[in-house]
PDB file of C-alpha atoms and ligand atoms in Angstrom:
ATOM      1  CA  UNK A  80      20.003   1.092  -8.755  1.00  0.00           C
ATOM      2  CA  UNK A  81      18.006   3.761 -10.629  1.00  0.00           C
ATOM      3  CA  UNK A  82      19.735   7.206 -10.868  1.00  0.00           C
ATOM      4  CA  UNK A  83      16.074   9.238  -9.650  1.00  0.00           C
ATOM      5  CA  UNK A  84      13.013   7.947  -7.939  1.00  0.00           C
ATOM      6  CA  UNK A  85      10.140   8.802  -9.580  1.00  0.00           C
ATOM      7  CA  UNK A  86       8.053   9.642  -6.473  1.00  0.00           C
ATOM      8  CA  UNK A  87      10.470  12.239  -5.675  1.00  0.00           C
ATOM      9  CA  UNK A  88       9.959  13.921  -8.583  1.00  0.00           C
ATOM     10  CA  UNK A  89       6.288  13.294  -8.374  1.00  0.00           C
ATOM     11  CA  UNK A  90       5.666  14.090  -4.903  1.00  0.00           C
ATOM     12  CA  UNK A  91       5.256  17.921  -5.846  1.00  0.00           C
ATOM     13  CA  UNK A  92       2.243  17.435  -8.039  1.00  0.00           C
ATOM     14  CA  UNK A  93       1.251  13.643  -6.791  1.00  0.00           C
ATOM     15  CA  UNK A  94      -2.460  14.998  -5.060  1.00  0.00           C
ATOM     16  CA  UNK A  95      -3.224  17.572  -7.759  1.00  0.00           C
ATOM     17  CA  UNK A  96      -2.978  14.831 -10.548  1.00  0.00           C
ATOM     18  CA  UNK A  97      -3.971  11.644  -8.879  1.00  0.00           C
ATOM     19  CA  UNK A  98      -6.711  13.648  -6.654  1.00  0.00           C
ATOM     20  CA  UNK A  99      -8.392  13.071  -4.021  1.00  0.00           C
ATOM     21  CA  UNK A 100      -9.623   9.351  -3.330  1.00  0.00           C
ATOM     22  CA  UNK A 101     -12.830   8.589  -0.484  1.00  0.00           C
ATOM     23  CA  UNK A 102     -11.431   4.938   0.201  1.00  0.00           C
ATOM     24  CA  UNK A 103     -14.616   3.274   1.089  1.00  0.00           C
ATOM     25  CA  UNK A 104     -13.256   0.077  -0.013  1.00  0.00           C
ATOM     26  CA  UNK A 105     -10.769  -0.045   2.616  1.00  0.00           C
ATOM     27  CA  UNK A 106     -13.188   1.564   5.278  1.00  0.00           C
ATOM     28  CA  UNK A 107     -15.131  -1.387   4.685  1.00  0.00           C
ATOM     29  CA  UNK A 108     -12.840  -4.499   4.353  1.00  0.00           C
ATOM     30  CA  UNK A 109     -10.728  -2.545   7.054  1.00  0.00           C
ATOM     31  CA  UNK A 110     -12.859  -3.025   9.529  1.00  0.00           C
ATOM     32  CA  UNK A 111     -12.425   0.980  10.438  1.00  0.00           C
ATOM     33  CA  UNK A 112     -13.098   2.449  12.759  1.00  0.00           C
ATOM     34  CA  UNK A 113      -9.904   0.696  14.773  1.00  0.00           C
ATOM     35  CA  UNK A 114      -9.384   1.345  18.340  1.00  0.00           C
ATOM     36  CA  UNK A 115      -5.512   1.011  17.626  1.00  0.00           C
ATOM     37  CA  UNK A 116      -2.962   2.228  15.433  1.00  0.00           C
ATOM     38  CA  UNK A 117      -2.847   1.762  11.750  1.00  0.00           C
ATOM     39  CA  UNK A 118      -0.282   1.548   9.106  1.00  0.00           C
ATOM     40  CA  UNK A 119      -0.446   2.773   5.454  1.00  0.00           C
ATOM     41  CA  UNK A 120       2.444   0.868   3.774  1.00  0.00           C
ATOM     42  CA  UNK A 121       3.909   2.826   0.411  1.00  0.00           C
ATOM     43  CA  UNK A 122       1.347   5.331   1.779  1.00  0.00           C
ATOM     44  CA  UNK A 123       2.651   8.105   0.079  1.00  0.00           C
ATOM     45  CA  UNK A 124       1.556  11.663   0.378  1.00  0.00           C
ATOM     46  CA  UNK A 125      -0.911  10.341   2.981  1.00  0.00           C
ATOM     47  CA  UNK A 126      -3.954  10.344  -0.015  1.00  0.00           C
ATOM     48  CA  UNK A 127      -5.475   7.723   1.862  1.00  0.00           C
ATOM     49  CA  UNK A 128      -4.329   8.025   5.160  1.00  0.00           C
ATOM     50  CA  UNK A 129      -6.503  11.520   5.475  1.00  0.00           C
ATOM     51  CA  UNK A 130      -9.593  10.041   4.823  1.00  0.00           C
ATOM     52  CA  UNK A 131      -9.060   7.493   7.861  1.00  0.00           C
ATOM     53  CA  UNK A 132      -8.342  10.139  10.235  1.00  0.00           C
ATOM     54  CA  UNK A 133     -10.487  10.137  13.292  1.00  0.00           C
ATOM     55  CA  UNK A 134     -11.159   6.151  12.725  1.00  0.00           C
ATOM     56  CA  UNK A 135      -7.868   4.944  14.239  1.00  0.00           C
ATOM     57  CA  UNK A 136      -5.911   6.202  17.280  1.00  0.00           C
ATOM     58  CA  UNK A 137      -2.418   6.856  15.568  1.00  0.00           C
ATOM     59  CA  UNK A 138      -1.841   6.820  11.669  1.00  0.00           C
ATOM     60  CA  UNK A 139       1.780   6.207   9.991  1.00  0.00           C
ATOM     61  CA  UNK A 140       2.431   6.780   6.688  1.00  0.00           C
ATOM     62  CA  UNK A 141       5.737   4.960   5.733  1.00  0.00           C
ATOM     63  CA  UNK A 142       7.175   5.547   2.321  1.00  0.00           C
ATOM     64  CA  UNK A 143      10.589   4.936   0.624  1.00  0.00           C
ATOM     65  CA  UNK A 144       9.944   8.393  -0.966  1.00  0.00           C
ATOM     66  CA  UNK A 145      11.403  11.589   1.529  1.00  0.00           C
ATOM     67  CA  UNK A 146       9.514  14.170  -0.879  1.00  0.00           C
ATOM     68  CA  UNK A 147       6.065  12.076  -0.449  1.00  0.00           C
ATOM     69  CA  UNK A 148       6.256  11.728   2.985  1.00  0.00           C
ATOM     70  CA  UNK A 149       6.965  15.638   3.014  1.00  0.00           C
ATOM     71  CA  UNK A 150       3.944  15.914   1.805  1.00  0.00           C
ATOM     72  CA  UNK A 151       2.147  13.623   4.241  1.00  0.00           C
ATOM     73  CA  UNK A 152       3.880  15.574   6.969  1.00  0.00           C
ATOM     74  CA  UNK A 153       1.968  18.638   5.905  1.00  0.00           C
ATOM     75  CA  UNK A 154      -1.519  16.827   6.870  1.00  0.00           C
ATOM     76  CA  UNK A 155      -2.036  17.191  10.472  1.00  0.00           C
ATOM     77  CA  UNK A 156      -2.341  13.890  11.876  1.00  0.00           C
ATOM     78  CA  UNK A 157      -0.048  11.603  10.074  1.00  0.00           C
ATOM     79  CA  UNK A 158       2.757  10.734  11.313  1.00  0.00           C
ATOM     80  CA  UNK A 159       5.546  10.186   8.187  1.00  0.00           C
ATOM     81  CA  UNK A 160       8.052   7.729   8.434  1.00  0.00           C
ATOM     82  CA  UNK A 161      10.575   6.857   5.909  1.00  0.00           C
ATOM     83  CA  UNK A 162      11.493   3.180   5.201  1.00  0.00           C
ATOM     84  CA  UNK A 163      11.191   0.109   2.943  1.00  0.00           C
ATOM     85  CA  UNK A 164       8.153  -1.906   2.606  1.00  0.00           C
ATOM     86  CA  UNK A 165      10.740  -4.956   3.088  1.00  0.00           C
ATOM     87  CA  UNK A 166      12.391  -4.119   6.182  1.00  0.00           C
ATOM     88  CA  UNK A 167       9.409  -2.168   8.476  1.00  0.00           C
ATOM     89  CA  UNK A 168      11.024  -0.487  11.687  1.00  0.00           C
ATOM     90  CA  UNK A 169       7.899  -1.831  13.990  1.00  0.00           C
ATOM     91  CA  UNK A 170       8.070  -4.645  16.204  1.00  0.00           C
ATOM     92  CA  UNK A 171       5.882  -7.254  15.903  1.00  0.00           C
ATOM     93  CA  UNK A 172       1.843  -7.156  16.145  1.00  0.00           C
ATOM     94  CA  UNK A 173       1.834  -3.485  16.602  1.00  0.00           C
ATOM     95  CA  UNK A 174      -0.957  -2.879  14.027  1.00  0.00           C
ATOM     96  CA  UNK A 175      -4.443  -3.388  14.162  1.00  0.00           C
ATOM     97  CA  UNK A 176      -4.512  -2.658  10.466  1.00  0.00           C
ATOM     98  CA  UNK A 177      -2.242  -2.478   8.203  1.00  0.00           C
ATOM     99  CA  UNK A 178      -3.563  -0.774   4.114  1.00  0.00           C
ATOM    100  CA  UNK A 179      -1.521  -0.684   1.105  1.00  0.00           C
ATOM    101  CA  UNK A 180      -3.146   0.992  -1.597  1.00  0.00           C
ATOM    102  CA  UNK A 181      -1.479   1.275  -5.367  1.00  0.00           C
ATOM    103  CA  UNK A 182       1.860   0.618  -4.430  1.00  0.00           C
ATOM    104  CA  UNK A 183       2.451  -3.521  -4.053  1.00  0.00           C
ATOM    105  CA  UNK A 184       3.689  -3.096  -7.880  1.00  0.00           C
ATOM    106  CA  UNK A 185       6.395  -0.680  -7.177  1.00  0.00           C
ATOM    107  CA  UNK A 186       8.574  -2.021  -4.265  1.00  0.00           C
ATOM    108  CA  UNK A 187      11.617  -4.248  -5.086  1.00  0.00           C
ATOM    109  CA  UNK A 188      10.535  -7.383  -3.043  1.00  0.00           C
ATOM    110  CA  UNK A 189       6.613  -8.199  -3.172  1.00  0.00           C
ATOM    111  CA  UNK A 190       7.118 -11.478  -1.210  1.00  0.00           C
ATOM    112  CA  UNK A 191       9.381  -9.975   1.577  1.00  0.00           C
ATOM    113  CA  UNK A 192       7.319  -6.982   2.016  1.00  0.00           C
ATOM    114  CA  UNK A 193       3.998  -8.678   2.403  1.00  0.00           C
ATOM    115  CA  UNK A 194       5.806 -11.332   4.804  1.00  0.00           C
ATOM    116  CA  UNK A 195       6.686  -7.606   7.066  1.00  0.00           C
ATOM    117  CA  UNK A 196       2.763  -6.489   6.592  1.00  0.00           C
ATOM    118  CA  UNK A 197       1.924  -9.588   8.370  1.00  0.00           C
ATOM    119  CA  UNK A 198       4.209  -9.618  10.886  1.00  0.00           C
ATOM    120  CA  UNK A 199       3.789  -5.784  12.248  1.00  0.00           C
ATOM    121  CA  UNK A 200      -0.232  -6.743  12.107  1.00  0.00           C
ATOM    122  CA  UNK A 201      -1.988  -8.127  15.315  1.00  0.00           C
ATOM    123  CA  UNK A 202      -3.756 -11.290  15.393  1.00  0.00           C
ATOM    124  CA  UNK A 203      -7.061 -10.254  14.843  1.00  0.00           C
ATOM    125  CA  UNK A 204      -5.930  -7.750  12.692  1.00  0.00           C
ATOM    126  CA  UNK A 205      -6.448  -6.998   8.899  1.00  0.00           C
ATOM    127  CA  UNK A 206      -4.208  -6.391   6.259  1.00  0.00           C
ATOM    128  CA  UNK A 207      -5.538  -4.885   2.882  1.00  0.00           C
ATOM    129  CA  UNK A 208      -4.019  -4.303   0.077  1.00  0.00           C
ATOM    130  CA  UNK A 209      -5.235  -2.095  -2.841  1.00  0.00           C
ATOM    131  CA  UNK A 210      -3.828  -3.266  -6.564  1.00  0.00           C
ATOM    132  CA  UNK A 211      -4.723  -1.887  -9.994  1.00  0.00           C
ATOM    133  CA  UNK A 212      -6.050  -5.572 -11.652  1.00  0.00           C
ATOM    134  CA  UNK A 213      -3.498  -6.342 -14.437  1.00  0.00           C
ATOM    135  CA  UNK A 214      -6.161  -8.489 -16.019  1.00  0.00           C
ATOM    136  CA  UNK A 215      -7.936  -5.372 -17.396  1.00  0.00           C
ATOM    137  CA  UNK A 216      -7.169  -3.524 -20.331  1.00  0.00           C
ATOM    138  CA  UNK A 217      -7.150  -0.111 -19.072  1.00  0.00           C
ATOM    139  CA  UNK A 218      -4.135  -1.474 -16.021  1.00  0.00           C
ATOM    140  CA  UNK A 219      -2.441  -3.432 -19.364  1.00  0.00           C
ATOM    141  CA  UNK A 220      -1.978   0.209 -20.641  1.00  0.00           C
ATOM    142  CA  UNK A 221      -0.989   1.707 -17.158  1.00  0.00           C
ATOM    143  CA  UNK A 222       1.956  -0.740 -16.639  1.00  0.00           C
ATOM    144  CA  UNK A 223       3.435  -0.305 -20.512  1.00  0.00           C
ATOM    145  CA  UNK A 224       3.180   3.339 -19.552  1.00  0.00           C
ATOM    146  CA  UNK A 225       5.304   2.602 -16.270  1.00  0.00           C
ATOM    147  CA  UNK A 226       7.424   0.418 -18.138  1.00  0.00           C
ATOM    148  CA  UNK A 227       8.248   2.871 -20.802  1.00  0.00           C
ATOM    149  CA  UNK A 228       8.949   5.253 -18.355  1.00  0.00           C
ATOM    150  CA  UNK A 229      11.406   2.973 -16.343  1.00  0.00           C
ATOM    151  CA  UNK A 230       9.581   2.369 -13.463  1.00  0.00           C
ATOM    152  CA  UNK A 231      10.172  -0.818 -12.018  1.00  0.00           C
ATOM    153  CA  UNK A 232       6.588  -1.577 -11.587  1.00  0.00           C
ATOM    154  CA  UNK A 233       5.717  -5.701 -11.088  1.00  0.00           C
ATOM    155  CA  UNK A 234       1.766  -6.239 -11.432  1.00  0.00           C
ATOM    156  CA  UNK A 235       0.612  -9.230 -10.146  1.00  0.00           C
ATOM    157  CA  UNK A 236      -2.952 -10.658 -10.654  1.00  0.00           C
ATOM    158  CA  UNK A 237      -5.263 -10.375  -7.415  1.00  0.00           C
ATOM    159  CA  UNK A 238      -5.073 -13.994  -7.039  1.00  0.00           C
ATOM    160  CA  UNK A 239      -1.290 -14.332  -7.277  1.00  0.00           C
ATOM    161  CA  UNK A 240      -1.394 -11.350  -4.440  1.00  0.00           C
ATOM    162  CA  UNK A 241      -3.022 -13.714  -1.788  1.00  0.00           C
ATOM    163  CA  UNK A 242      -1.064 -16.639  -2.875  1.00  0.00           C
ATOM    164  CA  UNK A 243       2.279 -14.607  -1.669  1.00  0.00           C
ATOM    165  CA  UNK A 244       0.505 -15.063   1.917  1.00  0.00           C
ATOM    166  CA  UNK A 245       1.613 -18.494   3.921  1.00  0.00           C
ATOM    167  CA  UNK A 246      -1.549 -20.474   4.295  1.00  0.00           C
ATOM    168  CA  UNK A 247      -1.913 -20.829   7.585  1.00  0.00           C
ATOM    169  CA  UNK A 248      -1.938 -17.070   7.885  1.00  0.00           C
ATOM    170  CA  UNK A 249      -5.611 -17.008   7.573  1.00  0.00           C
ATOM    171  CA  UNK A 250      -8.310 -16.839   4.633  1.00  0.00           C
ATOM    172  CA  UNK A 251      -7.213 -14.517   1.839  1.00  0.00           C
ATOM    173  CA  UNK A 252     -10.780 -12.686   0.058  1.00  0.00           C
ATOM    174  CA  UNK A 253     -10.256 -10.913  -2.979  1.00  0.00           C
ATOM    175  CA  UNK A 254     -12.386  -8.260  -3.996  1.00  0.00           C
ATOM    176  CA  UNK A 255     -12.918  -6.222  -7.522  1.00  0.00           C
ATOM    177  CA  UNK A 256     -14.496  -3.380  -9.158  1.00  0.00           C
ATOM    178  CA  UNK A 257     -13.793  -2.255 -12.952  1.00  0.00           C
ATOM    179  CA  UNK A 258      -9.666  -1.323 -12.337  1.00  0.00           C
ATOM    180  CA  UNK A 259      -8.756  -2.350  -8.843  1.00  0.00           C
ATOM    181  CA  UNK A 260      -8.961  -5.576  -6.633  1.00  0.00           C
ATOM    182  CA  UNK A 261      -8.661  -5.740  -2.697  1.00  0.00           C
ATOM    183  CA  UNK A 262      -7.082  -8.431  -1.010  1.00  0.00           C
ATOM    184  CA  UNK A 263      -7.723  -8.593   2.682  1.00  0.00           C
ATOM    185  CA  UNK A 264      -6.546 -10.878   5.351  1.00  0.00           C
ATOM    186  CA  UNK A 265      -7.398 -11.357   8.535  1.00  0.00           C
ATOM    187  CA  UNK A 266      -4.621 -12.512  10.624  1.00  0.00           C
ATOM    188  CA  UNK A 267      -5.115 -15.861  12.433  1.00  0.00           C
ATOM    189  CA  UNK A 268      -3.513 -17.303  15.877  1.00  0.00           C
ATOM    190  CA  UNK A 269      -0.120 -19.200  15.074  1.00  0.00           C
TER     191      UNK A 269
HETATM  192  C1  SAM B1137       1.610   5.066  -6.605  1.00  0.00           C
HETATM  193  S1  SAM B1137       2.275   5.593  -5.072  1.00  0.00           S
HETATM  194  C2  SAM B1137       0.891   5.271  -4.000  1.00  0.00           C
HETATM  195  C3  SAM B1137       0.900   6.149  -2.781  1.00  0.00           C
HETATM  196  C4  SAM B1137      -0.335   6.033  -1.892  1.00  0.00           C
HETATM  197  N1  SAM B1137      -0.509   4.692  -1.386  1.00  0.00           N
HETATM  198  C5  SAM B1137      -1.577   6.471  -2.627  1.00  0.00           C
HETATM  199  O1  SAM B1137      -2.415   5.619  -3.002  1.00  0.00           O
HETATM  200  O2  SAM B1137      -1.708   7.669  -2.862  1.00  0.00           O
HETATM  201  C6  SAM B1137       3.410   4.284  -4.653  1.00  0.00           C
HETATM  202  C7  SAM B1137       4.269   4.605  -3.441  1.00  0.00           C
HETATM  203  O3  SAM B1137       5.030   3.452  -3.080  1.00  0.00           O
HETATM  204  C8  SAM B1137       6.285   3.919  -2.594  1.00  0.00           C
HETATM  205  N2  SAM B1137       7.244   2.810  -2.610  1.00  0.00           N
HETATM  206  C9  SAM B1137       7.759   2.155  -3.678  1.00  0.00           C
HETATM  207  N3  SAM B1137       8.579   1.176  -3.271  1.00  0.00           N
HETATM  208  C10 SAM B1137       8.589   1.208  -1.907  1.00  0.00           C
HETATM  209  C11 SAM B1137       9.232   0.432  -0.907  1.00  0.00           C
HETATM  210  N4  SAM B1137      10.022  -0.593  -1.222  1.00  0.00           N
HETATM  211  N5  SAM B1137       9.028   0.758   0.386  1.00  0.00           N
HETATM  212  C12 SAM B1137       8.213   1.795   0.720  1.00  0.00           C
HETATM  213  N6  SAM B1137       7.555   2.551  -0.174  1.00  0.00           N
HETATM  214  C13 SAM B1137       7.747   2.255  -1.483  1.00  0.00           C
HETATM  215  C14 SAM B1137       6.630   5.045  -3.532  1.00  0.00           C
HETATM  216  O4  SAM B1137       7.634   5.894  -2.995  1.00  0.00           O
HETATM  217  C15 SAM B1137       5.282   5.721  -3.691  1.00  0.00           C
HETATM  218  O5  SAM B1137       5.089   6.748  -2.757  1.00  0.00           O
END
């Protein structure tokens, strides 16, 4: 159990340094606008949630991190709540999406928490996750920063992402640019 979170101590500066991101990535593969309520999983300060406002009907931001999610709470809109990635308070199929963006390499359990992403989504729904790719130099550097400064950070390599997904979930795509990937999956009937 680490004695500080680093989001906490983050959360005060998070937007200023990290800035402002237009996700049109996950506009896209998202399928947005939604008629139904979305989910931003390790969302944060709500960075990416703001940009989706107006394109869904009801926004949470859930975050392990109080002092994010303070933050969130101060963009009209959102609607902060605080919990694990691995254990999501929903019941099943609530979502119609369900985004994750930078964050699948910082919770504890990558398997259990992407086994809850699919379960809160609909059928019909989508599920996309944003990852820095690992593969690339520029990511190599970000995680030996993270590591040095004892985060707890696990990359995993776009392709390893989808493969956490049971097969008959549906068909994973995997998307790239220079840093990131996007995996997206849309949900299929049981
Ligand atoms: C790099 S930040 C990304 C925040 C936001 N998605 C964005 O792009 O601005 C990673 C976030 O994941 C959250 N996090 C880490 N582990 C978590 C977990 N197990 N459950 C929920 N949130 C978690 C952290 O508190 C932090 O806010």
């Amino acid at each position: 159990m680490p004695l500080f979170d680093h989001f906490d101590l983050l959360a005060p500066l998070y937007d200023k340094v990290i800035g402002y991101k237009d996700p049109v990535k996950i506009i896209d593969l998202g399928g947005f606008p939604v008629e139904g309520m979305v989910l931003d999983a390790g969302g944060g300060t709500g960075r990416i949630s703001q940009a989706l406002l107006g394109k869904a009907a009801q926004l949470i931001v859930l975050d392990l991190s109080y002092r994010m999610l303070q933050k969130a709470n101060q963009k009209i809109g959102l609607k902060p709540v605080c919990s694990h990635t691995e254990y999501l308070p929903f019941p099943n199929e609530t979502f119609d999406v369900v985004v994750m963006v930078d964050a699948l390499h910082h919770v504890c359990d990558q398997y259990d928490t992407v086994l809850e992403l699919l379960r809160v989504v609909k059928t019909g729904g989508r599920i996309v996750i944003e990852e820095p790719d690992i593969r690339t130099f520029v990511v190599k550097l970000v995680a030996l920063a993270e590591k040095l400064t004892l985060m707890r950070s696990r990359f995993l390599s776009p392709e390893q992402i989808g493969a956490l997904f049971p097969t008959e979930a549906g068909k994973v795509t995997i998307h790239r640019d220079s840093f990131n990937a996007w995996i997206t999956l849309q949900k299929m009937a049981e």
